Amino acid sequence: MNNDTLKNRIHRLVADQVGEDIDNITDASVLRGDFLGLDDFDMMEIVRHLEVEFNIDMMEIVMSLEVEFNIEVTDDEVERVNTVGDLISIVQGKVSA
């Protein structure tokens, strides 16, 4: 499978999972939020809520990647993911191995 096809499949999978238009998904798209600047709110409650959403979304993205590409992604690999490009690198390494 060529890299462009692989990247497009991952971009589409992420876009579908997060409810975003695929044209807005790039390798540099950040999957982990930056919660700075929200000082008018109860930050701990907001961060707790967003972390749960992130963890659920990320788990669903990873499970979809595992099925789509017939691979296994470890928890350690998931913890290092910050961008869509990070996901692409993990999948490329496993598909070409």
mmCIF file of C-alpha atoms in Angstrom:
data_model
loop_
_atom_site.group_PDB
_atom_site.id
_atom_site.type_symbol
_atom_site.label_atom_id
_atom_site.label_comp_id
_atom_site.label_asym_id
_atom_site.label_seq_id
_atom_site.Cartn_x
_atom_site.Cartn_y
_atom_site.Cartn_z
ATOM 1 C CA MET A 1 0.000 0.000 0.000
ATOM 2 C CA ASN A 2 1.453 3.384 -0.928
ATOM 3 C CA ASN A 3 1.866 6.104 1.690
ATOM 4 C CA ASP A 4 -0.697 8.476 0.141
ATOM 5 C CA THR A 5 -3.401 5.811 0.255
ATOM 6 C CA LEU A 6 -2.530 4.942 3.845
ATOM 7 C CA LYS A 7 -2.542 8.614 4.889
ATOM 8 C CA ASN A 8 -5.875 9.255 3.176
ATOM 9 C CA ARG A 9 -7.449 6.255 4.893
ATOM 10 C CA ILE A 10 -6.214 7.438 8.292
ATOM 11 C CA HIS A 11 -7.315 11.046 7.626
ATOM 12 C CA ARG A 12 -10.808 9.773 6.705
ATOM 13 C CA LEU A 13 -10.995 7.508 9.731
ATOM 14 C CA VAL A 14 -10.024 10.360 12.093
ATOM 15 C CA ALA A 15 -12.394 12.799 10.376
ATOM 16 C CA ASP A 16 -15.284 10.345 10.691
ATOM 17 C CA GLN A 17 -14.489 9.659 14.337
ATOM 18 C CA VAL A 18 -14.264 13.296 15.441
ATOM 19 C CA GLY A 19 -17.060 14.529 13.167
ATOM 20 C CA GLU A 20 -14.812 16.830 11.143
ATOM 21 C CA ASP A 21 -14.608 17.427 7.399
ATOM 22 C CA ILE A 22 -11.707 15.435 5.933
ATOM 23 C CA ASP A 23 -10.400 18.620 4.276
ATOM 24 C CA ASN A 24 -9.688 19.965 7.777
ATOM 25 C CA ILE A 25 -7.583 16.952 8.784
ATOM 26 C CA THR A 26 -3.834 17.149 8.144
ATOM 27 C CA ASP A 27 -0.810 15.288 9.467
ATOM 28 C CA ALA A 28 -0.292 18.245 11.826
ATOM 29 C CA SER A 29 -3.840 18.102 13.233
ATOM 30 C CA VAL A 30 -3.505 17.945 17.016
ATOM 31 C CA LEU A 31 -5.437 15.223 18.795
ATOM 32 C CA ARG A 32 -4.652 16.396 22.326
ATOM 33 C CA GLY A 33 -6.141 19.674 23.527
ATOM 34 C CA ASP A 34 -4.402 22.651 25.096
ATOM 35 C CA PHE A 35 -6.517 23.870 27.999
ATOM 36 C CA LEU A 36 -4.565 27.063 28.771
ATOM 37 C CA GLY A 37 -6.465 30.326 28.850
ATOM 38 C CA LEU A 38 -9.708 28.939 30.272
ATOM 39 C CA ASP A 39 -9.238 30.633 33.650
ATOM 40 C CA ASP A 40 -12.894 31.774 33.991
ATOM 41 C CA PHE A 41 -14.085 28.201 34.484
ATOM 42 C CA ASP A 42 -13.563 25.389 36.932
ATOM 43 C CA MET A 43 -10.489 24.075 35.103
ATOM 44 C CA MET A 44 -10.348 20.743 36.887
ATOM 45 C CA GLU A 45 -13.917 19.881 35.883
ATOM 46 C CA ILE A 46 -13.336 20.968 32.263
ATOM 47 C CA VAL A 47 -10.055 19.082 31.955
ATOM 48 C CA ARG A 48 -11.564 15.959 33.521
ATOM 49 C CA HIS A 49 -14.465 16.075 31.044
ATOM 50 C CA LEU A 50 -12.242 16.692 28.009
ATOM 51 C CA GLU A 51 -9.775 14.007 29.019
ATOM 52 C CA VAL A 52 -12.603 11.472 29.168
ATOM 53 C CA GLU A 53 -13.813 12.571 25.729
ATOM 54 C CA PHE A 54 -10.254 12.418 24.389
ATOM 55 C CA ASN A 55 -9.651 8.967 25.846
ATOM 56 C CA ILE A 56 -12.898 7.606 24.419
ATOM 57 C CA ASP A 57 -12.288 9.167 20.997
ATOM 58 C CA MET A 58 -8.668 8.001 20.934
ATOM 59 C CA MET A 59 -9.647 4.482 21.972
ATOM 60 C CA GLU A 60 -12.234 4.355 19.172
ATOM 61 C CA ILE A 61 -9.733 5.746 16.632
ATOM 62 C CA VAL A 62 -7.114 3.172 17.659
ATOM 63 C CA MET A 63 -9.616 0.315 17.569
ATOM 64 C CA SER A 64 -10.690 1.406 14.085
ATOM 65 C CA LEU A 65 -7.048 1.574 12.950
ATOM 66 C CA GLU A 66 -6.408 -1.909 14.327
ATOM 67 C CA VAL A 67 -9.355 -3.338 12.405
ATOM 68 C CA GLU A 68 -8.739 -1.325 9.222
ATOM 69 C CA PHE A 69 -5.049 -2.265 8.962
ATOM 70 C CA ASN A 70 -5.048 -5.578 10.887
ATOM 71 C CA ILE A 71 -2.475 -4.295 13.396
ATOM 72 C CA GLU A 72 -2.131 -3.975 17.164
ATOM 73 C CA VAL A 73 -1.309 -0.608 18.745
ATOM 74 C CA THR A 74 0.113 -0.723 22.269
ATOM 75 C CA ASP A 75 -0.885 1.559 25.136
ATOM 76 C CA ASP A 76 2.660 3.005 25.136
ATOM 77 C CA GLU A 77 2.295 3.944 21.469
ATOM 78 C CA VAL A 78 -1.082 5.578 22.121
ATOM 79 C CA GLU A 79 0.385 7.658 24.955
ATOM 80 C CA ARG A 80 2.935 9.148 22.541
ATOM 81 C CA VAL A 81 0.291 10.235 20.004
ATOM 82 C CA ASN A 82 -0.251 13.990 19.773
ATOM 83 C CA THR A 83 -1.063 14.469 16.093
ATOM 84 C CA VAL A 84 -2.594 12.619 13.169
ATOM 85 C CA GLY A 85 0.956 12.364 11.806
ATOM 86 C CA ASP A 86 1.937 10.384 14.906
ATOM 87 C CA LEU A 87 -0.859 7.904 14.143
ATOM 88 C CA ILE A 88 0.308 7.658 10.529
ATOM 89 C CA SER A 89 3.885 6.915 11.635
ATOM 90 C CA ILE A 90 2.722 4.119 13.943
ATOM 91 C CA VAL A 91 0.565 2.518 11.248
ATOM 92 C CA GLN A 92 3.258 2.870 8.572
ATOM 93 C CA GLY A 93 5.764 1.116 10.828
ATOM 94 C CA LYS A 94 3.401 -1.764 11.501
ATOM 95 C CA VAL A 95 2.052 -2.172 7.961
ATOM 96 C CA SER A 96 5.509 -2.204 6.392
ATOM 97 C CA ALA A 97 6.972 -4.542 9.055
#
